[in-house]
XYZ file of C-alpha atoms in Angstrom:
553
model
C 130.916 95.346 118.868
C 129.132 97.895 121.036
C 126.385 96.880 123.460
C 123.597 99.375 124.085
C 121.734 99.312 127.431
C 118.307 97.733 127.460
C 115.276 99.751 126.419
C 111.653 98.653 126.462
C 110.790 98.506 122.761
C 112.745 98.693 119.507
C 110.783 99.862 116.463
C 112.317 99.145 113.058
C 111.000 101.586 110.460
C 110.077 105.237 111.009
C 107.298 105.707 108.469
C 103.773 106.608 109.599
C 103.276 103.153 111.158
C 106.489 103.093 113.180
C 105.987 106.693 114.275
C 102.430 105.879 115.384
C 103.681 102.949 117.465
C 106.282 105.205 119.100
C 103.700 107.917 119.765
C 101.313 105.568 121.574
C 104.087 103.909 123.585
C 105.468 107.264 124.722
C 101.970 108.488 125.605
C 101.864 105.594 128.096
C 105.319 106.445 129.437
C 107.097 103.543 127.703
C 110.645 104.034 126.439
C 111.354 103.063 122.853
C 114.098 103.288 120.265
C 113.019 104.182 116.723
C 115.441 103.374 113.895
C 115.226 103.752 110.136
C 117.738 102.730 107.495
C 117.048 105.800 105.327
C 119.118 108.935 105.977
C 116.072 111.234 105.609
C 112.360 111.261 104.892
C 111.540 110.497 101.275
C 110.019 113.525 99.487
C 107.257 111.490 97.840
C 103.488 111.825 98.168
C 103.002 108.059 98.289
C 100.152 107.496 100.748
C 97.979 110.629 100.737
C 94.538 109.667 102.087
C 93.786 110.184 105.796
C 90.666 108.376 106.967
C 88.245 109.830 109.554
C 89.045 106.953 111.931
C 92.742 107.849 111.853
C 91.870 111.460 112.673
C 89.907 110.218 115.704
C 92.989 108.347 116.902
C 95.150 111.415 116.416
C 92.575 113.528 118.257
C 92.837 111.378 121.345
C 96.634 111.629 121.101
C 96.485 115.426 120.825
C 97.986 115.498 117.314
C 94.945 116.205 115.175
C 95.132 120.017 115.241
C 98.449 120.018 113.378
C 97.018 117.664 110.768
C 93.886 119.742 110.262
C 96.029 122.805 109.630
C 98.077 120.980 106.968
C 95.654 118.661 105.137
C 92.846 119.316 102.664
C 89.370 117.844 102.675
C 88.573 115.030 100.239
C 85.023 115.704 99.077
C 84.505 112.717 96.820
C 85.419 110.994 93.576
C 84.418 111.577 89.978
C 84.490 108.499 87.750
C 84.760 108.759 83.959
C 84.544 105.899 81.482
C 85.498 106.537 77.860
C 85.218 110.287 78.395
C 81.766 110.307 80.002
C 80.966 110.776 83.676
C 79.892 107.364 84.974
C 79.612 108.003 88.706
C 79.989 110.672 91.336
C 80.746 109.531 94.869
C 80.237 112.181 97.556
C 82.078 111.348 100.770
C 79.320 112.400 103.158
C 79.254 110.991 106.690
C 76.615 111.023 109.462
C 76.595 114.247 111.533
C 77.940 112.525 114.655
C 81.216 111.632 112.881
C 83.643 114.386 113.909
C 86.035 114.353 110.950
C 85.838 114.218 107.175
C 88.132 112.469 104.694
C 91.445 114.258 104.236
C 94.446 114.267 101.910
C 98.010 114.919 103.023
C 101.268 113.845 101.350
C 103.047 111.082 103.217
C 106.147 113.203 103.800
C 103.971 115.765 105.614
C 102.263 113.064 107.683
C 105.687 111.761 108.675
C 106.934 115.257 109.519
C 104.003 115.958 111.844
C 104.290 112.573 113.552
C 108.054 112.948 113.862
C 107.693 116.346 115.540
C 105.027 114.955 117.887
C 107.148 111.950 118.885
C 110.231 114.132 119.350
C 108.210 116.264 121.767
C 107.641 113.087 123.795
C 111.359 112.355 123.909
C 112.008 109.937 121.031
C 114.067 111.016 118.019
C 114.432 108.895 114.883
C 117.887 107.367 114.501
C 118.396 107.855 110.777
C 120.720 105.630 108.768
C 120.425 102.849 111.347
C 119.501 99.431 109.995
C 118.238 96.320 111.764
C 120.418 93.465 110.515
C 119.067 90.535 112.516
C 117.621 89.542 115.873
C 117.166 86.637 118.243
C 114.649 86.268 121.036
C 114.272 84.306 124.240
C 111.779 84.165 127.110
C 112.984 87.462 128.592
C 113.538 89.661 125.563
C 115.023 90.281 122.127
C 118.639 90.895 121.126
C 118.854 92.997 117.961
C 121.932 93.535 115.811
C 122.022 97.050 114.347
C 124.325 98.895 111.953
C 124.415 102.610 112.750
C 124.899 105.537 110.397
C 128.675 105.503 110.911
C 128.889 101.836 109.875
C 129.448 100.450 113.369
C 127.556 97.375 114.554
C 125.947 97.190 117.962
C 123.665 94.916 119.937
C 120.512 96.262 121.527
C 118.632 94.323 124.183
C 114.877 95.065 124.312
C 111.736 93.585 125.801
C 109.841 93.745 122.487
C 110.581 94.369 118.801
C 108.047 95.840 116.349
C 108.731 95.538 112.629
C 107.286 98.514 110.758
C 109.924 98.099 108.073
C 107.804 97.781 104.966
C 107.109 95.285 102.226
C 110.644 93.853 102.319
C 110.627 93.606 106.131
C 113.716 92.229 107.853
C 111.562 91.477 110.904
C 109.046 89.446 108.912
C 111.809 87.430 107.283
C 113.570 86.937 110.611
C 110.383 85.493 112.102
C 109.978 83.178 109.133
C 106.435 84.366 108.454
C 104.821 83.440 105.170
C 103.693 86.299 102.923
C 101.190 84.724 100.588
C 99.555 86.528 97.704
C 100.391 87.730 94.241
C 101.220 90.744 92.105
C 99.462 92.829 89.497
C 101.044 92.457 86.083
C 100.735 96.167 85.337
C 103.293 98.825 86.203
C 102.219 102.337 87.064
C 103.614 105.852 87.093
C 103.205 108.255 89.996
C 103.620 112.003 89.656
C 103.008 115.127 91.746
C 101.818 117.860 89.356
C 99.504 120.817 88.906
C 96.470 120.550 86.611
C 94.628 123.552 85.149
C 91.254 121.869 84.659
C 87.983 123.274 85.947
C 86.621 120.289 87.881
C 84.813 120.380 91.254
C 87.206 121.383 94.004
C 88.889 118.633 96.062
C 87.338 115.695 94.233
C 89.488 112.761 93.212
C 89.286 111.793 89.549
C 89.271 108.242 88.205
C 89.168 108.108 84.428
C 89.476 104.902 82.437
C 89.123 103.569 78.935
C 87.279 100.322 78.423
C 87.354 98.158 75.356
C 84.274 96.687 73.690
C 84.480 93.592 75.907
C 84.586 95.697 79.107
C 88.307 95.347 79.851
C 90.184 98.397 81.143
C 93.216 99.155 78.987
C 94.027 102.721 80.119
C 93.720 104.413 83.518
C 94.251 107.781 85.225
C 93.704 108.364 88.959
C 94.190 111.846 90.452
C 94.131 112.615 94.196
C 94.008 116.285 95.297
C 96.898 117.577 97.414
C 97.310 120.702 99.564
C 98.664 123.787 97.880
C 96.444 124.821 94.997
C 95.419 122.694 92.018
C 97.943 119.955 92.809
C 97.302 116.254 92.331
C 99.099 112.996 92.852
C 98.442 111.276 89.568
C 98.861 107.577 88.840
C 98.583 105.832 85.479
C 99.890 102.914 83.460
C 103.500 103.223 82.273
C 104.228 103.685 78.568
C 106.179 100.897 76.834
C 109.482 102.806 76.939
C 109.429 102.919 80.754
C 108.193 99.377 81.360
C 110.513 96.951 83.128
C 111.388 94.833 80.065
C 112.699 97.976 78.362
C 114.841 98.784 81.372
C 116.545 95.349 81.610
C 119.009 96.699 84.262
C 116.414 96.274 87.034
C 116.287 92.792 88.571
C 113.401 91.477 90.638
C 113.784 91.901 94.420
C 115.590 89.048 96.146
C 112.500 88.235 98.249
C 110.221 88.150 95.185
C 107.979 90.920 96.548
C 107.459 93.508 93.807
C 105.697 96.346 95.590
C 106.272 100.067 95.794
C 108.484 102.549 93.970
C 110.876 100.957 91.487
C 111.975 103.777 89.166
C 115.126 104.887 90.965
C 116.980 107.717 89.249
C 117.008 106.185 85.777
C 114.175 106.329 83.272
C 111.816 108.084 85.653
C 108.671 109.523 84.082
C 108.965 113.041 82.699
C 106.257 115.664 82.390
C 105.670 114.642 78.782
C 104.827 111.081 79.825
C 102.221 112.421 82.256
C 100.788 114.888 79.749
C 100.334 112.149 77.157
C 98.083 110.150 79.493
C 96.191 113.264 80.576
C 95.594 114.131 76.918
C 94.020 110.708 76.400
C 91.969 110.429 79.589
C 91.313 113.808 81.246
C 87.599 114.675 81.115
C 88.448 118.076 79.621
C 91.486 119.626 77.880
C 94.124 119.983 80.590
C 97.741 121.035 80.872
C 99.880 119.599 83.668
C 102.874 121.499 84.998
C 105.296 121.939 87.897
C 106.349 118.295 88.223
C 107.755 117.904 91.756
C 108.595 114.205 91.566
C 107.698 111.065 89.680
C 108.386 107.368 89.815
C 107.359 103.949 88.557
C 105.724 101.556 91.009
C 104.392 98.007 91.204
C 101.506 96.605 93.249
C 101.300 93.291 95.084
C 98.698 91.879 97.442
C 99.995 89.752 100.302
C 99.394 89.068 103.988
C 101.372 87.233 106.652
C 100.157 84.050 108.327
C 100.687 85.612 111.784
C 101.187 89.179 113.008
C 103.932 88.126 115.376
C 105.625 85.413 117.370
C 106.855 85.597 120.936
C 108.138 89.092 121.642
C 108.376 90.193 118.008
C 105.563 91.665 115.910
C 104.935 93.121 112.460
C 102.625 95.973 111.456
C 101.690 97.915 108.341
C 103.304 96.920 105.051
C 105.477 94.403 106.891
C 102.242 92.481 107.566
C 100.002 93.280 104.587
C 100.344 94.960 101.196
C 97.627 95.701 98.671
C 96.490 98.221 96.042
C 96.235 101.860 97.158
C 92.544 101.971 96.214
C 90.546 103.799 98.874
C 93.660 104.871 100.799
C 93.398 101.892 103.143
C 97.033 100.829 103.492
C 98.701 103.483 105.640
C 95.561 103.975 107.731
C 95.255 100.247 108.393
C 98.927 100.168 109.383
C 98.492 103.090 111.774
C 95.645 101.232 113.468
C 97.807 98.082 113.632
C 100.442 100.087 115.473
C 97.951 101.730 117.810
C 96.297 98.411 118.681
C 99.627 96.764 119.469
C 101.308 99.650 121.273
C 98.717 100.162 124.016
C 98.761 96.448 124.747
C 102.558 96.313 125.011
C 102.414 99.414 127.216
C 99.954 97.830 129.656
C 102.057 94.663 129.848
C 105.231 96.634 130.524
C 103.452 98.735 133.161
C 102.288 95.577 134.909
C 98.616 96.320 134.242
C 98.077 93.354 131.911
C 99.460 89.876 131.420
C 101.407 88.866 128.334
C 98.367 86.937 127.169
C 96.916 90.303 126.110
C 99.463 90.469 123.283
C 97.885 87.440 121.606
C 94.815 89.561 120.917
C 96.845 91.690 118.487
C 96.901 88.969 115.831
C 93.360 87.836 116.683
C 91.959 91.350 116.207
C 94.089 92.824 113.447
C 94.765 89.933 111.067
C 91.086 89.495 110.078
C 91.012 93.239 109.380
C 94.105 92.899 107.200
C 92.567 90.018 105.253
C 89.378 91.968 104.614
C 91.272 95.081 103.489
C 93.509 93.125 101.122
C 90.541 91.369 99.517
C 88.437 94.511 99.228
C 91.174 96.734 97.771
C 92.060 94.097 95.173
C 88.389 93.920 94.148
C 88.107 97.719 93.987
C 91.325 98.005 91.983
C 89.985 95.595 89.383
C 86.345 96.658 89.249
C 86.214 100.150 90.782
C 84.489 101.266 93.991
C 81.341 102.015 92.001
C 80.898 98.252 91.482
C 80.833 97.551 95.240
C 77.569 95.765 96.208
C 77.131 97.712 99.466
C 74.797 100.692 99.546
C 76.629 104.055 99.234
C 76.277 105.038 102.902
C 77.696 101.724 104.123
C 80.478 101.856 101.534
C 81.585 105.308 102.668
C 81.482 104.404 106.368
C 83.545 101.301 105.639
C 86.079 103.221 103.546
C 86.336 105.705 106.434
C 87.274 102.678 108.596
C 84.447 103.516 110.992
C 82.807 100.087 110.704
C 85.882 98.052 111.606
C 85.577 96.302 114.925
C 86.455 93.282 117.019
C 83.058 91.810 117.944
C 83.492 88.174 118.884
C 87.189 88.675 119.511
C 89.132 87.668 122.629
C 88.614 91.010 124.414
C 84.864 91.417 124.009
C 82.771 91.369 127.148
C 79.132 90.436 127.675
C 76.509 92.000 125.429
C 74.171 94.299 127.371
C 71.270 96.444 126.240
C 69.816 96.635 122.714
C 71.629 94.386 120.252
C 71.870 97.194 117.694
C 73.491 99.547 120.222
C 77.294 99.861 120.347
C 78.520 96.679 122.001
C 81.927 95.353 123.137
C 84.233 95.228 120.144
C 82.526 98.126 118.352
C 84.084 101.541 117.839
C 82.989 103.918 120.596
C 81.138 106.608 118.602
C 81.786 110.258 119.236
C 78.932 112.582 120.113
C 78.367 116.245 120.884
C 76.215 118.172 123.322
C 78.075 117.359 126.537
C 78.151 120.328 128.905
C 79.930 121.187 132.122
C 79.112 124.068 134.419
C 82.436 125.841 133.866
C 82.386 125.556 130.071
C 79.957 127.873 128.307
C 80.014 125.781 125.140
C 79.100 122.131 124.437
C 81.862 119.528 124.299
C 82.272 116.373 122.261
C 83.052 113.006 123.764
C 86.463 113.237 122.074
C 87.096 116.405 124.102
C 86.435 114.395 127.249
C 88.726 111.475 126.318
C 91.546 113.552 124.777
C 94.791 113.308 126.728
C 93.670 110.200 128.622
C 95.886 107.464 127.143
C 94.542 104.617 129.252
C 91.073 103.110 129.609
C 88.150 105.501 130.042
C 85.149 104.224 131.998
C 81.892 106.041 131.191
C 79.168 105.896 133.832
C 75.742 106.974 132.555
C 72.562 107.618 134.513
C 69.961 110.156 135.634
C 70.418 109.798 139.413
C 73.551 111.608 140.640
C 73.539 109.572 143.856
C 73.587 106.327 141.848
C 76.363 107.679 139.624
C 78.388 108.759 142.643
C 78.033 105.344 144.264
C 79.144 103.577 141.066
C 82.110 105.940 140.779
C 83.220 105.347 144.368
C 82.857 101.579 143.966
C 84.908 101.682 140.770
C 87.762 103.865 141.967
C 91.022 102.036 142.496
C 90.222 99.348 139.930
C 92.225 97.483 138.890
C 94.712 99.059 141.286
C 95.635 102.608 142.368
C 97.830 104.390 139.813
C 96.637 102.402 136.796
C 95.622 104.274 133.656
C 91.876 104.098 134.245
C 89.890 107.326 133.994
C 86.335 107.492 135.350
C 83.918 109.925 133.704
C 80.221 110.354 134.564
C 77.590 111.363 132.003
C 74.365 112.703 133.502
C 71.194 112.025 131.504
C 69.505 114.963 129.778
C 66.461 114.870 132.069
C 68.597 115.522 135.151
C 69.561 119.047 136.197
C 72.814 120.172 134.600
C 74.195 121.585 137.856
C 74.094 118.142 139.496
C 77.159 117.125 137.455
C 79.227 119.226 139.871
C 78.243 116.987 142.798
C 79.897 113.875 141.371
C 83.221 112.543 142.748
C 84.644 112.136 139.202
C 84.578 114.476 136.181
C 80.909 114.910 135.298
C 79.185 116.041 132.114
C 75.562 116.614 131.220
C 74.092 114.984 128.120
C 72.238 118.238 127.517
C 71.116 117.460 123.955
C 70.590 113.724 124.465
C 73.169 112.841 121.829
C 75.041 110.400 124.054
C 71.829 108.532 124.861
C 70.744 108.521 121.192
C 74.029 106.969 120.029
C 74.818 104.601 122.926
C 71.178 103.678 123.649
C 71.672 102.867 127.341
C 69.156 100.428 128.796
C 68.800 102.226 132.093
C 71.883 103.287 134.094
C 74.809 101.876 132.137
C 78.583 101.604 132.336
C 80.978 101.400 129.375
C 84.695 100.650 129.160
C 86.428 102.487 126.311
C 89.763 100.897 125.457
C 92.850 103.034 124.791
C 92.276 102.596 121.042
C 88.723 103.930 121.181
C 86.835 100.618 121.009
C 84.341 99.400 123.583
C 85.691 96.700 125.862
C 82.695 96.186 128.129
C 79.108 97.315 128.587
C 77.190 96.594 131.790
C 74.401 97.713 134.158
C 75.648 100.533 136.358
C 74.734 98.661 139.530
C 77.295 95.978 138.569
C 80.077 98.487 137.825
C 82.549 97.265 140.441
C 82.125 93.575 139.584
C 82.174 94.131 135.815
C 85.207 96.394 135.913
C 86.991 94.006 138.226
C 86.303 91.148 135.814
C 87.444 93.153 132.764
C 90.769 94.188 134.259
C 91.324 90.775 135.828
C 90.980 89.219 132.380
C 93.550 91.668 131.019
C 95.974 90.662 133.762
C 95.955 86.962 132.994
C 99.383 85.625 131.990
C 99.950 84.231 128.518
């Protein structure tokens, strides 16, 4: 058996979640090995929705431009019940939110992430399967089978399981995966539709019986490339599992995902029959690229990791695809975990930081599972929240970690962004060399570590806070200081600051962050606020924040 030299992190599974973990680790200079048992990307448009929060993450990574050039905007959803329009949901967001909802087939998302990660030096090892692993106080020993059938041992500091609903990592950790399954089976298909409906709106059309039960369903999500849609619907009796007796239930009892294989897959006629029943107008579907049968379960693990081994994405939580929450939630799992592992490996944080991964992300997973199950059964239009709140939540812009283990002291107005909240983007920041206004995302892009924002109207006070904060927690750490000069100060004074300075020329920063006098803010690597404090206490507050991160487990 071959023995491979130690690397920092092994990632099992090279879907969007595993690729996102690799991207964030490499951005911090951490070596990783990324393996996937499949010989190639699957050509299926499984997960297609890209949430605005995910686009913010990709912006900070420097990936978002490629996505914007490939994806299409999701403008909303049209809901039909028994042939009549019952609701129209327009996906409108506040003006300070930089990105809209988008749709992109999963194979394209994976391609863009794969190219990005390869540019950072990590290439997917296709056809390589994680067989088992053991861990001790110093690391993890993984047993792999490579594409040529050989077995080898890989020694790593940490293992991340992004290996899906039937995760080897989850089973190896002995994590529970409680939940259930929907009785219904569904068809998926990638087709063109010649209807004349509003451009780039999803369509949800259902038939309800006299007692209000839904007995027929069609959901259509727009895709790039003309009038293309990923359609999902209930399977006809001839394609249902009992009629296909050859297909046994999975050994782990988790029935989730594509199950059609190459036998008895839906044909164009099966799709057309449902469209004939449920489309809001006469429609012909054509150009079937692929189709499959799939099942839906809803489950979540009891822990997101143990010791030096963690799970993320479908390995940790599975649920209905309603609202396109699954892949996006998994990407944020990976991003949350990867920056923490990176800081530990760089010696900038203690291993105790890794415990915050479960504390922060598992409550999010529970909420997403519960909400998507409710929406799958009742529809988003039945959600009790007001439309604006519903859309912000579906965009994943309201998710946060307030009250979690990494939240600092509340400072300033209680309804202002506080530790644990997402750090909102804003526009109107100017610099003397740039003849156009910048966004806060422009300022933080390419800075993979913590960003400390120092806000005030007195350049001398800002300069003193910057000098007092430099070198914290230690020279060479990934901490970037940025000063924001209040709108009432002269723009040119930003040039006199000892750190990069920007002028809040339109007052947007102040309107969104609502500073109570001169204020400092710590923005974590994942774009959430870690601390908020009076500027005069910058050195003490920053010292306390980074000291807390450095505590051992």
